[in-house]
């Protein structure tokens, strides 16, 4: 616990950790927003969420190896993943709508394994770790005590921009209204002439596109490899559980908070325990929510 | 006679909506009481408050001389206060006999622990089958409960409740959605359970013919409050009850 | 038990006992087959009979693996000496020492796993549906990550289990019979337990937990006992599995979520969850096909696993036994034993206006 003392002695370190964490937390918000969308509209928890993020990262990385600047990879990743999502819906996910929980959970879990192994195969991306350095340099604050990679600032701004664009889309566009109507009452929406099947396809594709954009940011800020997807699924789930499905501002706040909490935990416990912290936090959060509900004689379900 | 169930000044609200406002009622041991009221008047909420599904905001619920408002659903059920559901709830993938066997009472904790890893005694199975016969389901006893029709599931749920040997049974619309020719059968079985097994009943019912013939005492709710109470005759002639059902005139 | 059934079981036991002598070249695969049977059966207690989709049962397996390996290490070796020898010469043990260490480790592992199941279960088993599933998923990965960072148990570089003493004969044969006995015990115990009131209670929780509570069942207790039961067999399998493999890795051997953790679910579903024979059948089919066919798939095998999961869940959600049962039931229905639904049905003509009879 020497690191705690370090934090107490040099408060500027805490600021560094906080800023870093909040900035990258915005990336988690994107994937979490997608999960909330699919959960709310289709009542499916997509366990393959993290794999979509990683796949988005690979799209940007592939472009990067051909000399394209990774920032330009963000829209491409989103677009490619949009079609991947649409394809996934048409191939499998449409069979999961209105099926019982067991089916949708395990089927998306199977898709998650499938995507991991597909990406891991030597003929596809292979098991190596990749990243795409955008070469943006760093910003020095407080006379150099705080160093912020510009890409993290850019990631934060991009994540906010994408989230805002989505919010406008959901409010203003016809398709967005159809999605919201279906989320509220799919039978009524169907009776009113909404093609719910198309709405579901669009929802899932949008979710994949959000994950794709998040993945493009991940490959610039950190690294990707085929098997680290699950942690993004868990982060998204945690954020949505804390915030609630319909709560956009809450998702943003929870995501940024998670980013900061993770950064502190990684510093205090050591980097090798950062992932352990995330998964343990998930268990703790669920138990805490369940305990709170239990006192009101309710069950988390 | 003493009251088996006494509900005093129970209030319950969800967010800003008050579902039960200072409700009081009591049911004597061995009696059949009715609970009526228009849709949304708080009848099912009151049931849920009594059996511990919803925490009560204020007031008290005394069953068999014990305050139960802080106890959990299974604890209250083990005291001998059971409820059935408006939409039937049975164990769909288990057959009728199994549904009955697992409903056998296990009040005493020590007893329950010992029996957990024993086979179901023959006496229990016999009783299960005779109660299935009582409910008119003997022929269907090896069918999965989920394959039964809605009405048969209601009967099974009733039989399961009897299997548990409760002191009191709260029935949520036992005849709703049931073929009219079967309603008399259900009424007759409710009366027999009351007379022969000595089970006290509190029944939510929309069918006035049923409730007027069944209950000795009726409570009428409207907008979460007690509107009227009395014998079937009194309630039936109460102008407030009429206007609650037919709209103010 | 009828004579025919007894003869059937006797024949199975005879085949199981003879198998390693008849097919010595497949001895280790056959030993693994019994491990798979135990994994599938123990997952099915909670996942099938009780209807709680756990993605984290591997935790108890891992606890068994580590507990046994650590007991074996600390019982006979000085830590420093062990660290220098790096699991080489120092781990040569006399037969009795080896067996004693293994037995003690297995018992302690089982106790630890039960304790973990009881403590974790008190909280986690209150969750339902998605929340339970994702929570157990997180738990399984968290344990792997924590084990991989804890120096006392070897962190990411793992532990080497003691060498199998030559005086005890062939290692694979020893573990074949251990796993076989464990699988038989597991099958027998579960078969007996499912026939009791406990089995009915688990099924009731699966079918409608709210109803079970409303009927006064002590659901929390039953759920915890079920998880503990699952944990015992997983820990007993895990403890020996570490010794069988000879090396304990946090993610590949102990908390092997992506392999054993997924397989146990898939095997139980494939055979038919919620049945006694289903997981056994699923484990047999899965393991045999994996051993004999997947070597030809050259690195695509794990992808196929994902695909298989999707296909089975979508098209054979009740598993092979469930499907067969459905077919025979369908045939019975076609033959005219169909239940008459005419007796009572929600009718549209019941809606008399309220108070219709009380109108003056």
PDB file of C-alpha atoms in Angstrom, chain B residues 68-235:
ATOM      1  CA  UNK B  68     -45.985 -10.188  10.375  1.00  0.00           C
ATOM      2  CA  UNK B  69     -45.328  -6.933   8.615  1.00  0.00           C
ATOM      3  CA  UNK B  70     -41.560  -7.364   8.746  1.00  0.00           C
ATOM      4  CA  UNK B  71     -41.482 -11.031   7.838  1.00  0.00           C
ATOM      5  CA  UNK B  72     -40.602 -12.390   4.406  1.00  0.00           C
ATOM      6  CA  UNK B  73     -42.890 -14.199   1.991  1.00  0.00           C
ATOM      7  CA  UNK B  74     -41.666 -17.729   2.799  1.00  0.00           C
ATOM      8  CA  UNK B  75     -41.749 -17.075   6.542  1.00  0.00           C
ATOM      9  CA  UNK B  76     -45.327 -15.848   6.368  1.00  0.00           C
ATOM     10  CA  UNK B  77     -46.292 -18.788   4.195  1.00  0.00           C
ATOM     11  CA  UNK B  78     -44.843 -21.150   6.786  1.00  0.00           C
ATOM     12  CA  UNK B  79     -47.005 -19.543   9.463  1.00  0.00           C
ATOM     13  CA  UNK B  80     -49.947 -20.871   7.478  1.00  0.00           C
ATOM     14  CA  UNK B  81     -50.972 -17.835   5.428  1.00  0.00           C
ATOM     15  CA  UNK B  82     -50.923 -18.646   1.725  1.00  0.00           C
ATOM     16  CA  UNK B  83     -52.066 -16.854  -1.405  1.00  0.00           C
ATOM     17  CA  UNK B  84     -52.889 -17.863  -4.960  1.00  0.00           C
ATOM     18  CA  UNK B  85     -52.182 -15.690  -7.961  1.00  0.00           C
ATOM     19  CA  UNK B  86     -54.476 -13.951 -10.409  1.00  0.00           C
ATOM     20  CA  UNK B  87     -52.404 -15.265 -13.294  1.00  0.00           C
ATOM     21  CA  UNK B  88     -51.833 -18.858 -12.270  1.00  0.00           C
ATOM     22  CA  UNK B  89     -48.432 -19.877 -11.043  1.00  0.00           C
ATOM     23  CA  UNK B  90     -47.613 -23.548 -11.073  1.00  0.00           C
ATOM     24  CA  UNK B  91     -44.380 -25.445 -11.647  1.00  0.00           C
ATOM     25  CA  UNK B  92     -44.846 -25.874 -15.384  1.00  0.00           C
ATOM     26  CA  UNK B  93     -42.289 -28.552 -16.178  1.00  0.00           C
ATOM     27  CA  UNK B  94     -43.201 -30.775 -13.230  1.00  0.00           C
ATOM     28  CA  UNK B  95     -46.183 -33.076 -13.288  1.00  0.00           C
ATOM     29  CA  UNK B  96     -49.242 -32.490 -11.132  1.00  0.00           C
ATOM     30  CA  UNK B  97     -48.281 -35.019  -8.471  1.00  0.00           C
ATOM     31  CA  UNK B  98     -44.828 -33.460  -8.128  1.00  0.00           C
ATOM     32  CA  UNK B  99     -46.409 -30.026  -7.895  1.00  0.00           C
ATOM     33  CA  UNK B 100     -48.451 -31.359  -5.007  1.00  0.00           C
ATOM     34  CA  UNK B 101     -45.618 -33.263  -3.307  1.00  0.00           C
ATOM     35  CA  UNK B 102     -43.362 -30.239  -3.092  1.00  0.00           C
ATOM     36  CA  UNK B 103     -46.254 -28.248  -1.655  1.00  0.00           C
ATOM     37  CA  UNK B 104     -46.473 -30.494   1.393  1.00  0.00           C
ATOM     38  CA  UNK B 105     -46.024 -28.452   4.557  1.00  0.00           C
ATOM     39  CA  UNK B 106     -42.635 -28.173   6.234  1.00  0.00           C
ATOM     40  CA  UNK B 107     -43.297 -25.730   9.025  1.00  0.00           C
ATOM     41  CA  UNK B 108     -40.891 -27.134  11.557  1.00  0.00           C
ATOM     42  CA  UNK B 109     -37.309 -26.323  10.494  1.00  0.00           C
ATOM     43  CA  UNK B 110     -35.753 -29.431  12.045  1.00  0.00           C
ATOM     44  CA  UNK B 111     -38.287 -31.629  10.341  1.00  0.00           C
ATOM     45  CA  UNK B 112     -37.679 -29.950   6.995  1.00  0.00           C
ATOM     46  CA  UNK B 113     -33.938 -30.449   7.202  1.00  0.00           C
ATOM     47  CA  UNK B 114     -34.302 -34.147   7.888  1.00  0.00           C
ATOM     48  CA  UNK B 115     -36.814 -34.742   5.150  1.00  0.00           C
ATOM     49  CA  UNK B 116     -34.883 -32.822   2.519  1.00  0.00           C
ATOM     50  CA  UNK B 117     -32.778 -35.816   1.568  1.00  0.00           C
ATOM     51  CA  UNK B 118     -35.465 -38.441   1.985  1.00  0.00           C
ATOM     52  CA  UNK B 119     -37.833 -39.638  -0.651  1.00  0.00           C
ATOM     53  CA  UNK B 120     -41.329 -38.235  -0.517  1.00  0.00           C
ATOM     54  CA  UNK B 121     -43.256 -40.473   1.921  1.00  0.00           C
ATOM     55  CA  UNK B 122     -46.049 -42.597   0.507  1.00  0.00           C
ATOM     56  CA  UNK B 123     -48.537 -40.880   2.799  1.00  0.00           C
ATOM     57  CA  UNK B 124     -47.755 -37.532   1.201  1.00  0.00           C
ATOM     58  CA  UNK B 125     -48.208 -38.926  -2.289  1.00  0.00           C
ATOM     59  CA  UNK B 126     -51.496 -40.490  -1.261  1.00  0.00           C
ATOM     60  CA  UNK B 127     -52.698 -37.215   0.142  1.00  0.00           C
ATOM     61  CA  UNK B 128     -51.544 -35.438  -3.007  1.00  0.00           C
ATOM     62  CA  UNK B 129     -53.540 -37.814  -5.148  1.00  0.00           C
ATOM     63  CA  UNK B 130     -56.650 -37.550  -3.046  1.00  0.00           C
ATOM     64  CA  UNK B 131     -56.506 -33.771  -3.169  1.00  0.00           C
ATOM     65  CA  UNK B 132     -56.003 -33.930  -6.939  1.00  0.00           C
ATOM     66  CA  UNK B 133     -59.133 -36.045  -7.018  1.00  0.00           C
ATOM     67  CA  UNK B 134     -60.898 -33.427  -4.913  1.00  0.00           C
ATOM     68  CA  UNK B 135     -59.833 -30.814  -7.466  1.00  0.00           C
ATOM     69  CA  UNK B 136     -60.987 -32.994 -10.334  1.00  0.00           C
ATOM     70  CA  UNK B 137     -57.489 -33.436 -11.708  1.00  0.00           C
ATOM     71  CA  UNK B 138     -56.819 -37.068 -10.854  1.00  0.00           C
ATOM     72  CA  UNK B 139     -56.927 -38.146 -14.492  1.00  0.00           C
ATOM     73  CA  UNK B 140     -54.319 -35.512 -15.350  1.00  0.00           C
ATOM     74  CA  UNK B 141     -51.983 -36.249 -12.456  1.00  0.00           C
ATOM     75  CA  UNK B 142     -49.069 -37.358 -14.627  1.00  0.00           C
ATOM     76  CA  UNK B 143     -49.360 -34.449 -17.071  1.00  0.00           C
ATOM     77  CA  UNK B 144     -46.983 -31.552 -16.803  1.00  0.00           C
ATOM     78  CA  UNK B 145     -48.656 -28.653 -15.066  1.00  0.00           C
ATOM     79  CA  UNK B 146     -47.722 -26.394 -17.984  1.00  0.00           C
ATOM     80  CA  UNK B 147     -49.822 -28.537 -20.319  1.00  0.00           C
ATOM     81  CA  UNK B 148     -53.008 -27.990 -18.323  1.00  0.00           C
ATOM     82  CA  UNK B 149     -55.586 -25.445 -19.408  1.00  0.00           C
ATOM     83  CA  UNK B 150     -55.845 -22.159 -17.538  1.00  0.00           C
ATOM     84  CA  UNK B 151     -58.809 -23.344 -15.494  1.00  0.00           C
ATOM     85  CA  UNK B 152     -57.120 -26.609 -14.614  1.00  0.00           C
ATOM     86  CA  UNK B 153     -54.041 -24.707 -13.522  1.00  0.00           C
ATOM     87  CA  UNK B 154     -56.224 -22.623 -11.203  1.00  0.00           C
ATOM     88  CA  UNK B 155     -57.607 -25.807  -9.705  1.00  0.00           C
ATOM     89  CA  UNK B 156     -54.116 -27.234  -9.361  1.00  0.00           C
ATOM     90  CA  UNK B 157     -52.915 -24.081  -7.658  1.00  0.00           C
ATOM     91  CA  UNK B 158     -55.850 -24.335  -5.259  1.00  0.00           C
ATOM     92  CA  UNK B 159     -55.084 -27.984  -4.568  1.00  0.00           C
ATOM     93  CA  UNK B 160     -51.429 -27.124  -3.953  1.00  0.00           C
ATOM     94  CA  UNK B 161     -52.496 -24.528  -1.428  1.00  0.00           C
ATOM     95  CA  UNK B 162     -54.693 -27.089   0.352  1.00  0.00           C
ATOM     96  CA  UNK B 163     -51.818 -29.564   0.331  1.00  0.00           C
ATOM     97  CA  UNK B 164     -49.854 -27.060   2.395  1.00  0.00           C
ATOM     98  CA  UNK B 165     -52.520 -27.212   5.137  1.00  0.00           C
ATOM     99  CA  UNK B 166     -52.732 -23.464   5.588  1.00  0.00           C
ATOM    100  CA  UNK B 167     -54.727 -21.811   8.327  1.00  0.00           C
ATOM    101  CA  UNK B 168     -55.801 -19.148   5.907  1.00  0.00           C
ATOM    102  CA  UNK B 169     -55.875 -18.767   2.162  1.00  0.00           C
ATOM    103  CA  UNK B 170     -55.955 -15.557   0.162  1.00  0.00           C
ATOM    104  CA  UNK B 171     -57.447 -16.201  -3.263  1.00  0.00           C
ATOM    105  CA  UNK B 172     -56.936 -13.671  -6.035  1.00  0.00           C
ATOM    106  CA  UNK B 173     -59.885 -13.942  -8.439  1.00  0.00           C
ATOM    107  CA  UNK B 174     -60.333 -17.717  -8.338  1.00  0.00           C
ATOM    108  CA  UNK B 175     -62.994 -17.688 -11.055  1.00  0.00           C
ATOM    109  CA  UNK B 176     -61.608 -15.074 -13.450  1.00  0.00           C
ATOM    110  CA  UNK B 177     -61.118 -16.351 -16.974  1.00  0.00           C
ATOM    111  CA  UNK B 178     -62.812 -19.638 -16.226  1.00  0.00           C
ATOM    112  CA  UNK B 179     -65.547 -21.356 -18.151  1.00  0.00           C
ATOM    113  CA  UNK B 180     -68.888 -20.471 -16.467  1.00  0.00           C
ATOM    114  CA  UNK B 181     -69.819 -24.136 -16.178  1.00  0.00           C
ATOM    115  CA  UNK B 182     -66.767 -24.686 -14.019  1.00  0.00           C
ATOM    116  CA  UNK B 183     -67.387 -21.754 -11.704  1.00  0.00           C
ATOM    117  CA  UNK B 184     -69.961 -23.587  -9.602  1.00  0.00           C
ATOM    118  CA  UNK B 185     -67.466 -26.401  -9.156  1.00  0.00           C
ATOM    119  CA  UNK B 186     -64.847 -23.999  -7.860  1.00  0.00           C
ATOM    120  CA  UNK B 187     -67.341 -22.341  -5.509  1.00  0.00           C
ATOM    121  CA  UNK B 188     -68.409 -25.666  -4.131  1.00  0.00           C
ATOM    122  CA  UNK B 189     -64.774 -26.665  -3.564  1.00  0.00           C
ATOM    123  CA  UNK B 190     -64.018 -23.399  -1.786  1.00  0.00           C
ATOM    124  CA  UNK B 191     -66.972 -23.945   0.527  1.00  0.00           C
ATOM    125  CA  UNK B 192     -65.922 -27.504   1.214  1.00  0.00           C
ATOM    126  CA  UNK B 193     -62.336 -26.477   1.966  1.00  0.00           C
ATOM    127  CA  UNK B 194     -63.721 -23.965   4.430  1.00  0.00           C
ATOM    128  CA  UNK B 195     -66.222 -26.307   6.044  1.00  0.00           C
ATOM    129  CA  UNK B 196     -64.298 -29.590   6.045  1.00  0.00           C
ATOM    130  CA  UNK B 197     -60.705 -28.452   6.381  1.00  0.00           C
ATOM    131  CA  UNK B 198     -61.467 -25.392   8.465  1.00  0.00           C
ATOM    132  CA  UNK B 199     -59.463 -23.035   6.243  1.00  0.00           C
ATOM    133  CA  UNK B 200     -60.237 -19.364   6.606  1.00  0.00           C
ATOM    134  CA  UNK B 201     -60.672 -17.644   3.237  1.00  0.00           C
ATOM    135  CA  UNK B 202     -60.230 -14.117   1.962  1.00  0.00           C
ATOM    136  CA  UNK B 203     -61.315 -13.917  -1.652  1.00  0.00           C
ATOM    137  CA  UNK B 204     -60.858 -11.194  -4.262  1.00  0.00           C
ATOM    138  CA  UNK B 205     -63.606 -11.632  -6.789  1.00  0.00           C
ATOM    139  CA  UNK B 206     -65.190  -9.701  -9.615  1.00  0.00           C
ATOM    140  CA  UNK B 207     -68.021 -12.108 -10.179  1.00  0.00           C
ATOM    141  CA  UNK B 208     -70.752 -10.784  -7.869  1.00  0.00           C
ATOM    142  CA  UNK B 209     -72.834 -13.910  -7.977  1.00  0.00           C
ATOM    143  CA  UNK B 210     -69.879 -15.901  -6.676  1.00  0.00           C
ATOM    144  CA  UNK B 211     -68.812 -13.533  -3.939  1.00  0.00           C
ATOM    145  CA  UNK B 212     -72.333 -12.818  -2.682  1.00  0.00           C
ATOM    146  CA  UNK B 213     -72.962 -16.535  -2.278  1.00  0.00           C
ATOM    147  CA  UNK B 214     -69.563 -17.305  -0.812  1.00  0.00           C
ATOM    148  CA  UNK B 215     -68.668 -14.629   1.692  1.00  0.00           C
ATOM    149  CA  UNK B 216     -70.257 -13.799   5.019  1.00  0.00           C
ATOM    150  CA  UNK B 217     -68.560 -10.448   5.162  1.00  0.00           C
ATOM    151  CA  UNK B 218     -67.454  -8.232   2.283  1.00  0.00           C
ATOM    152  CA  UNK B 219     -65.040  -5.338   2.062  1.00  0.00           C
ATOM    153  CA  UNK B 220     -65.260  -2.991  -0.900  1.00  0.00           C
ATOM    154  CA  UNK B 221     -62.252  -0.904  -1.936  1.00  0.00           C
ATOM    155  CA  UNK B 222     -62.113   2.106  -4.222  1.00  0.00           C
ATOM    156  CA  UNK B 223     -59.056   4.207  -5.041  1.00  0.00           C
ATOM    157  CA  UNK B 224     -57.052   2.470  -2.354  1.00  0.00           C
ATOM    158  CA  UNK B 225     -59.457   3.232   0.497  1.00  0.00           C
ATOM    159  CA  UNK B 226     -62.091   1.183   2.198  1.00  0.00           C
ATOM    160  CA  UNK B 227     -65.410   2.258   0.710  1.00  0.00           C
ATOM    161  CA  UNK B 228     -67.844  -0.007   2.451  1.00  0.00           C
ATOM    162  CA  UNK B 229     -67.967  -3.148   4.532  1.00  0.00           C
ATOM    163  CA  UNK B 230     -70.700  -5.421   5.781  1.00  0.00           C
ATOM    164  CA  UNK B 231     -72.770  -8.428   4.919  1.00  0.00           C
ATOM    165  CA  UNK B 232     -73.340  -9.176   1.230  1.00  0.00           C
ATOM    166  CA  UNK B 233     -76.813  -7.691   1.560  1.00  0.00           C
ATOM    167  CA  UNK B 234     -75.528  -4.447   3.052  1.00  0.00           C
ATOM    168  CA  UNK B 235     -72.721  -4.027   0.548  1.00  0.00           C
TER     169      UNK B 235
END
